[in-house]
Amino acid sequence: MPDRASVLDVVRAHPLCAETPLALLQQPVTPAPGVYVRSNFETPAAHANWSIVISGDVEHVTRVTLDALAAMPQHELLMTMECAGNGRLGMDPVPEGEPWQYGAVSTTRWRGVSLATLLAQAVPARTAVEVLACGADAGPRDDATGIVRFERALPLDVAMHPDTLVATHMDGDPLTADHGAPVRLVVPNWYGMASVKWLAGVQLLSAPYTGYFQQKRYVYDVDGDVRPVSRALVKSMIVSPMPQQTTTPQCTVRGWAWSGSGAITHVDVAVNSRWHRATLSAPASPYAWTPFSLEVALPTGNVMLRSRATDATGETQPEAIVWNRLGYGNNAVRAIPVLVRS
Ligand SMILES: Nc1nc2c(c(=O)[nH]1)N[C@H]1C(S)=C(S)[C@@H](COP(=O)(O)O)O[C@H]1N2
Ligand SMILES: [Mo]
């Protein structure tokens, strides 16, 4: 297996932030070494005595070991996961944050145990409203906030959904260090920040969480109006032809569309300014991206291709980027320039 550094497009080496190259995004399931990596802090060391402590608003504080986890019913899940900062470089002016182009998205097969199975052992109190997932990674000490750990909260119903997994495997193999070994959360439909890696603790909360990664980062900040980032916005991506590629007039435009709020109902593809309805194929799982394709005769010369997806809630990708201070959720229609030669 090739090592990830030779496969991924590295955005930052320490802590590692690296994109999936477009050539690998052409595959319906991203090969494991090509799955994008986004880490806020250096990777904590995994060890055999790892456990997850479930505490807070519960009847029994519970410690779950890796052996106990392995003995629980296992579930597999194929899902598309996108970093909320994907496409930040497409915003103007470019907001602060990791300069992601368009490869902070992958479709991956996970295996693990429903978080609900673990929570049931601890018996959440009736007053619990949120579930806080705590990573073992931490940033430098900050006097105002204490040590900043990577922690993100989910509403109780999302945490209790049987497809919200405490995952130990990707593509049939134990998690690699970069992807959260030995155990991480995997939250379908939500942007990647909800899928907390190196999961060390789970706390039931009786009031909404207001920590750093819920209120200062992974928020849509528009003129000081701050909303935590949650479900992935409806989006699509043309993967063939690739940007700047030379292609013949008889062409099949292919790509993927996804949304964290509902199934994809249609995708339109524009050749210059003229829109066509693309053909959809069934997604490989309810949480994986939907393939679309359009057979079309392109005019020769420089051509702009664009795609625009709509989901079952009626949401459609916007034409213009909705700029926000930290550069999250860029799901705007994107133009792909190609050169057509007969
Ligand atoms: N503990 C921890 N979990 C984390 C992060 C992190 O920095 N620390 N990054 C989050 C973000 S922003 C994303 S997009 C996903 C990326 O998961 P991956 O690196 O396995 O692709 O992990 C999430 N979980
Ligand atoms: Mo992310």
Coordinates of C-alpha atoms and ligand atoms in Angstrom, one line a residue:
M1 CA 0.0 0.0 0.0
P2 CA 1.5 3.4 -0.9
D3 CA 2.0 5.7 2.1
R4 CA -0.3 8.6 2.4
A5 CA 2.4 11.3 2.0
S6 CA 3.0 10.2 -1.6
V7 CA -0.7 10.0 -2.4
L8 CA -2.3 13.0 -0.7
D9 CA -1.9 16.7 -1.6
V10 CA -0.5 18.0 1.7
V11 CA -1.9 21.4 2.7
R12 CA 0.1 21.5 6.0
A13 CA 2.5 18.8 7.4
H14 CA 2.1 19.5 11.2
P15 CA -0.5 18.8 12.2
L16 CA -1.4 17.0 9.0
C17 CA -4.0 18.5 6.7
A18 CA -4.0 16.8 3.3
E19 CA -6.4 16.6 0.4
T20 CA -7.6 13.7 -1.7
P21 CA -6.2 14.3 -5.2
L22 CA -8.8 14.7 -7.9
A23 CA -7.7 11.5 -9.7
L24 CA -8.8 9.5 -6.6
L25 CA -12.0 11.4 -6.3
Q26 CA -13.0 9.9 -9.6
Q27 CA -13.5 6.6 -7.7
P28 CA -16.9 6.0 -6.0
V29 CA -15.1 4.8 -2.9
T30 CA -11.9 6.6 -2.0
P31 CA -9.0 4.2 -1.6
A32 CA -8.0 4.3 2.1
P33 CA -4.5 5.8 1.6
G34 CA -6.2 8.6 -0.4
V35 CA -8.8 9.6 2.2
Y36 CA -8.2 13.3 3.2
V37 CA -6.9 14.1 6.6
R38 CA -7.8 17.1 8.8
S39 CA -6.1 17.3 12.2
N40 CA -6.2 20.4 14.4
F41 CA -3.5 19.1 16.8
E42 CA -0.6 16.6 16.7
T43 CA -1.8 13.0 16.7
P44 CA -2.1 11.4 20.2
A45 CA -0.4 8.0 20.6
A46 CA -2.8 5.1 20.5
H47 CA -2.3 2.3 23.1
A48 CA -3.9 -1.1 24.0
N49 CA -5.4 0.2 27.3
W50 CA -7.4 2.9 25.5
S51 CA -10.9 3.3 26.8
I52 CA -13.9 5.6 26.4
V53 CA -15.4 7.1 29.5
I54 CA -19.1 8.0 29.4
S55 CA -20.0 10.5 32.0
G56 CA -22.0 13.7 32.8
D57 CA -25.8 13.5 32.9
V58 CA -25.9 9.7 33.2
E59 CA -27.0 7.1 35.8
H60 CA -23.8 5.1 35.6
V61 CA -20.4 6.5 34.7
T62 CA -19.2 3.8 32.3
R63 CA -15.7 2.9 31.0
V64 CA -15.7 1.0 27.6
T65 CA -12.5 -0.8 26.7
L66 CA -11.4 -1.7 23.2
D67 CA -12.1 -5.4 24.0
A68 CA -15.6 -4.6 25.2
L69 CA -16.2 -2.5 22.0
A70 CA -15.0 -5.4 19.8
A71 CA -17.5 -7.7 21.6
M72 CA -20.5 -5.5 20.8
P73 CA -22.7 -5.7 17.6
Q74 CA -20.7 -4.3 14.7
H75 CA -22.1 -2.1 11.9
E76 CA -20.7 -1.1 8.5
L77 CA -21.4 2.2 6.9
L78 CA -20.4 3.7 3.5
M79 CA -20.5 7.5 3.8
T80 CA -19.3 10.7 2.2
M81 CA -17.5 13.0 4.6
E82 CA -16.5 16.5 3.8
C83 CA -14.6 19.1 5.8
A84 CA -16.6 22.2 6.4
G85 CA -13.6 24.2 5.2
N86 CA -13.5 22.4 1.8
G87 CA -13.4 25.0 -1.0
R88 CA -12.3 27.8 1.3
L89 CA -9.8 28.9 -1.4
G90 CA -12.7 29.6 -3.7
M91 CA -13.9 32.4 -1.4
D92 CA -12.9 36.0 -2.0
P93 CA -11.3 37.4 0.0
V94 CA -9.9 34.1 1.2
P95 CA -10.9 33.7 4.9
E96 CA -8.5 32.6 7.6
G97 CA -8.1 28.9 8.1
E98 CA -6.6 26.0 6.3
P99 CA -6.3 26.8 2.6
W100 CA -8.3 23.9 1.2
Q101 CA -9.0 23.7 -2.5
Y102 CA -11.7 21.1 -3.3
G103 CA -10.2 17.7 -2.1
A104 CA -11.3 17.8 1.6
V105 CA -14.0 15.2 0.8
S106 CA -13.9 11.4 0.6
T107 CA -16.2 8.4 0.6
T108 CA -15.2 5.8 3.0
R109 CA -16.4 2.5 4.5
W110 CA -16.4 2.5 8.3
R111 CA -17.0 -0.3 10.8
G112 CA -17.9 0.1 14.5
V113 CA -20.5 0.1 17.2
S114 CA -23.6 2.4 17.4
L115 CA -22.8 5.1 19.9
A116 CA -26.4 4.5 21.2
T117 CA -25.2 1.0 22.3
L118 CA -22.5 2.6 24.5
L119 CA -24.9 5.3 25.8
A120 CA -27.5 2.7 26.8
Q121 CA -25.0 1.2 29.2
A122 CA -24.5 4.5 30.9
V123 CA -28.3 5.3 30.9
P124 CA -28.6 8.9 29.9
A125 CA -30.7 11.0 32.3
R126 CA -34.0 12.4 31.1
T127 CA -32.5 15.9 31.3
A128 CA -29.7 15.2 28.8
V129 CA -30.0 17.3 25.6
E130 CA -26.6 17.0 24.0
V131 CA -23.7 14.5 23.7
L132 CA -20.2 15.9 23.8
A133 CA -17.5 13.9 22.1
C134 CA -14.0 14.5 23.5
G135 CA -10.8 13.8 21.5
A136 CA -7.5 12.9 23.2
D137 CA -5.7 15.5 21.2
A138 CA -5.1 19.0 22.7
G139 CA -3.5 22.2 21.7
P140 CA -1.0 24.4 23.6
R141 CA -2.2 25.7 27.0
D142 CA -4.1 28.9 26.7
D143 CA -4.6 30.9 29.9
A144 CA -8.1 32.1 29.0
T145 CA -9.5 28.8 28.0
G146 CA -7.3 26.2 29.6
I147 CA -6.0 23.5 27.4
V148 CA -8.0 23.5 24.2
R149 CA -9.1 19.9 23.5
F150 CA -10.9 18.9 20.3
E151 CA -14.5 18.5 21.6
R152 CA -17.7 18.8 19.6
A153 CA -21.3 18.3 20.7
L154 CA -24.2 16.6 18.9
P155 CA -27.9 16.9 19.7
L156 CA -29.1 13.8 21.6
D157 CA -31.2 12.5 18.7
V158 CA -28.2 12.6 16.3
A159 CA -26.0 10.9 18.9
M160 CA -28.7 8.2 19.5
H161 CA -29.2 7.5 15.8
P162 CA -28.1 3.8 15.1
D163 CA -25.8 5.0 12.2
T164 CA -23.8 7.3 14.4
L165 CA -20.8 5.0 15.0
V166 CA -17.9 4.6 17.4
A167 CA -15.6 3.3 14.6
T168 CA -12.5 1.2 14.8
H169 CA -12.1 0.2 11.2
M170 CA -11.8 1.9 7.8
D171 CA -12.1 -0.3 4.7
G172 CA -11.8 -3.4 6.8
D173 CA -8.5 -2.4 8.5
P174 CA -7.9 -0.9 11.9
L175 CA -7.9 2.9 11.8
T176 CA -4.6 4.5 11.0
A177 CA -3.2 7.1 13.4
D178 CA -4.2 10.0 11.1
H179 CA -7.8 8.9 11.0
G180 CA -8.2 8.5 14.7
A181 CA -6.7 5.2 15.9
P182 CA -7.8 3.4 17.9
V183 CA -11.3 4.7 17.9
R184 CA -13.3 7.7 16.5
L185 CA -16.8 8.9 16.1
V186 CA -18.4 8.8 12.6
V187 CA -21.5 10.9 12.1
P188 CA -23.3 10.5 8.7
N189 CA -24.7 13.7 7.1
W190 CA -22.7 16.1 9.2
Y191 CA -19.6 18.0 8.1
G192 CA -16.4 16.2 9.3
M193 CA -15.8 18.2 12.5
A194 CA -18.6 16.1 14.2
S195 CA -16.7 12.9 13.6
V196 CA -14.3 13.3 16.5
K197 CA -11.1 11.3 16.2
W198 CA -9.1 9.6 19.1
L199 CA -12.3 9.4 21.0
A200 CA -11.5 9.3 24.8
G201 CA -14.7 10.6 26.4
V202 CA -18.4 11.1 25.9
Q203 CA -20.3 13.4 28.2
L204 CA -24.0 13.8 28.4
L205 CA -24.9 17.5 28.8
S206 CA -28.1 19.0 30.2
A207 CA -27.4 22.3 28.5
P208 CA -26.0 23.1 25.0
Y209 CA -22.2 23.0 24.9
T210 CA -20.5 26.4 24.4
G211 CA -16.8 25.3 24.1
Y212 CA -14.2 26.6 21.7
F213 CA -14.8 24.2 18.8
Q214 CA -18.6 24.8 19.1
Q215 CA -18.6 28.6 19.4
K216 CA -15.3 30.0 18.1
R217 CA -14.4 27.5 15.3
Y218 CA -16.7 25.4 13.0
V219 CA -19.3 28.2 13.1
Y220 CA -20.8 30.3 10.4
D221 CA -19.8 33.8 11.5
V222 CA -21.6 36.4 9.4
D223 CA -21.1 39.9 10.9
G224 CA -20.8 38.5 14.4
D225 CA -24.0 36.4 14.1
V226 CA -22.6 33.0 15.0
R227 CA -24.2 29.6 14.2
P228 CA -22.4 26.2 14.8
V229 CA -21.7 24.3 11.5
S230 CA -23.8 21.1 11.4
R231 CA -25.1 19.1 8.5
A232 CA -23.3 19.2 5.1
L233 CA -24.9 21.6 2.7
V234 CA -26.1 20.3 -0.7
K235 CA -23.2 20.2 -3.1
S236 CA -21.9 18.6 -6.3
M237 CA -18.5 18.1 -7.9
I238 CA -17.6 17.4 -11.5
V239 CA -14.7 14.8 -11.5
S240 CA -14.5 14.2 -15.3
P241 CA -13.4 15.9 -17.3
M242 CA -10.9 17.5 -14.8
P243 CA -10.2 21.2 -14.7
Q244 CA -8.0 22.4 -17.5
Q245 CA -8.2 19.0 -19.2
T246 CA -8.3 18.8 -23.0
T247 CA -11.3 16.8 -24.2
T248 CA -13.1 15.8 -27.4
P249 CA -16.6 17.3 -28.3
Q250 CA -18.4 13.9 -27.7
C251 CA -18.0 13.9 -23.9
T252 CA -19.6 12.4 -20.8
V253 CA -19.5 14.8 -17.9
R254 CA -19.4 12.8 -14.6
G255 CA -19.5 13.7 -11.0
W256 CA -21.0 13.3 -7.5
A257 CA -23.6 15.1 -5.5
W258 CA -24.4 14.9 -1.8
S259 CA -26.3 16.6 1.0
G260 CA -26.6 16.1 4.7
S261 CA -30.3 17.0 4.7
G262 CA -31.9 14.6 2.2
A263 CA -31.4 12.5 -1.0
I264 CA -30.3 14.2 -4.2
T265 CA -33.3 14.7 -6.4
H266 CA -31.6 16.2 -9.4
V267 CA -28.4 17.6 -10.8
D268 CA -28.2 20.1 -13.7
V269 CA -25.0 20.5 -15.7
A270 CA -24.2 23.7 -17.6
V271 CA -22.1 23.8 -20.8
N272 CA -21.2 27.5 -20.8
S273 CA -24.5 29.2 -20.1
R274 CA -26.9 26.4 -21.2
W275 CA -28.2 24.0 -18.5
H276 CA -29.0 20.3 -19.1
R277 CA -30.6 17.8 -16.7
A278 CA -28.0 15.1 -15.8
T279 CA -28.8 11.4 -15.3
L280 CA -28.6 10.2 -11.7
S281 CA -27.5 6.7 -10.6
A282 CA -28.4 5.2 -7.2
P283 CA -25.9 6.0 -4.5
A284 CA -24.0 3.0 -3.1
S285 CA -25.5 3.8 0.3
P286 CA -28.0 6.4 1.7
Y287 CA -25.0 8.3 3.1
A288 CA -22.7 8.1 0.0
W289 CA -22.6 10.6 -2.8
T290 CA -25.0 10.2 -5.8
P291 CA -23.3 9.7 -9.2
F292 CA -24.5 11.9 -12.0
S293 CA -23.6 11.9 -15.7
L294 CA -24.4 13.8 -18.8
E295 CA -23.6 12.8 -22.4
V296 CA -23.3 16.0 -24.3
A297 CA -21.7 17.4 -27.5
L298 CA -19.4 20.3 -26.5
P299 CA -18.5 23.2 -28.7
T300 CA -14.8 23.4 -29.6
G301 CA -12.6 25.9 -27.8
N302 CA -12.6 27.0 -24.1
V303 CA -15.7 25.7 -22.4
M304 CA -17.0 26.2 -18.8
L305 CA -18.7 23.3 -17.2
R306 CA -20.8 23.7 -14.0
S307 CA -23.0 21.4 -11.9
R308 CA -25.8 22.3 -9.6
A309 CA -27.5 19.8 -7.2
T310 CA -30.8 19.9 -5.5
D311 CA -31.9 17.8 -2.5
A312 CA -35.2 16.4 -1.2
T313 CA -35.7 19.4 1.0
G314 CA -35.7 21.6 -2.1
E315 CA -32.3 23.2 -1.3
T316 CA -30.2 24.0 -4.3
Q317 CA -26.5 25.0 -4.5
P318 CA -26.3 28.8 -4.7
E319 CA -24.7 30.6 -7.7
A320 CA -22.7 32.9 -5.5
I321 CA -20.6 31.9 -2.5
V322 CA -22.1 32.8 0.8
W323 CA -19.0 34.4 2.4
N324 CA -18.5 34.0 6.1
R325 CA -15.5 35.0 8.3
L326 CA -14.1 31.5 8.8
G327 CA -14.8 30.2 5.4
Y328 CA -17.1 27.3 6.0
G329 CA -19.7 25.7 3.8
N330 CA -18.7 26.8 0.4
N331 CA -21.2 24.9 -1.7
A332 CA -21.6 27.4 -4.5
V333 CA -21.8 26.2 -8.1
R334 CA -18.2 25.9 -9.3
A335 CA -17.0 26.5 -12.9
I336 CA -14.7 23.9 -14.4
P337 CA -12.7 25.2 -17.4
V338 CA -11.9 22.7 -20.1
L339 CA -10.4 22.9 -23.6
V340 CA -12.4 21.1 -26.3
R341 CA -10.6 19.9 -29.5
S342 CA -12.0 17.8 -32.2
Ligands
LIG1 N1 -10.0 14.7 17.8 C1 -10.1 15.3 16.6 N2 -11.1 14.9 15.8 C2 -11.3 15.5 14.6 C3 -10.5 16.6 14.2 C4 -9.4 17.0 15.1 O1 -8.7 17.9 14.7 N3 -9.3 16.3 16.3 N4 -10.8 17.2 13.0 C5 -12.2 17.1 12.5 C6 -12.4 17.6 11.2 S1 -12.4 19.2 11.0 C7 -12.6 16.7 10.1 S2 -13.0 17.3 8.6 C8 -12.5 15.3 10.3 C9 -11.5 14.7 9.3 O2 -11.4 13.3 9.5 P1 -10.2 12.6 8.7 O3 -8.9 13.3 9.1 O4 -10.2 11.1 9.2 O5 -10.5 12.7 7.3 O6 -12.1 14.9 11.6 C10 -12.7 15.6 12.6 N5 -12.4 15.0 13.9
MO2 MO -13.1 19.7 8.9

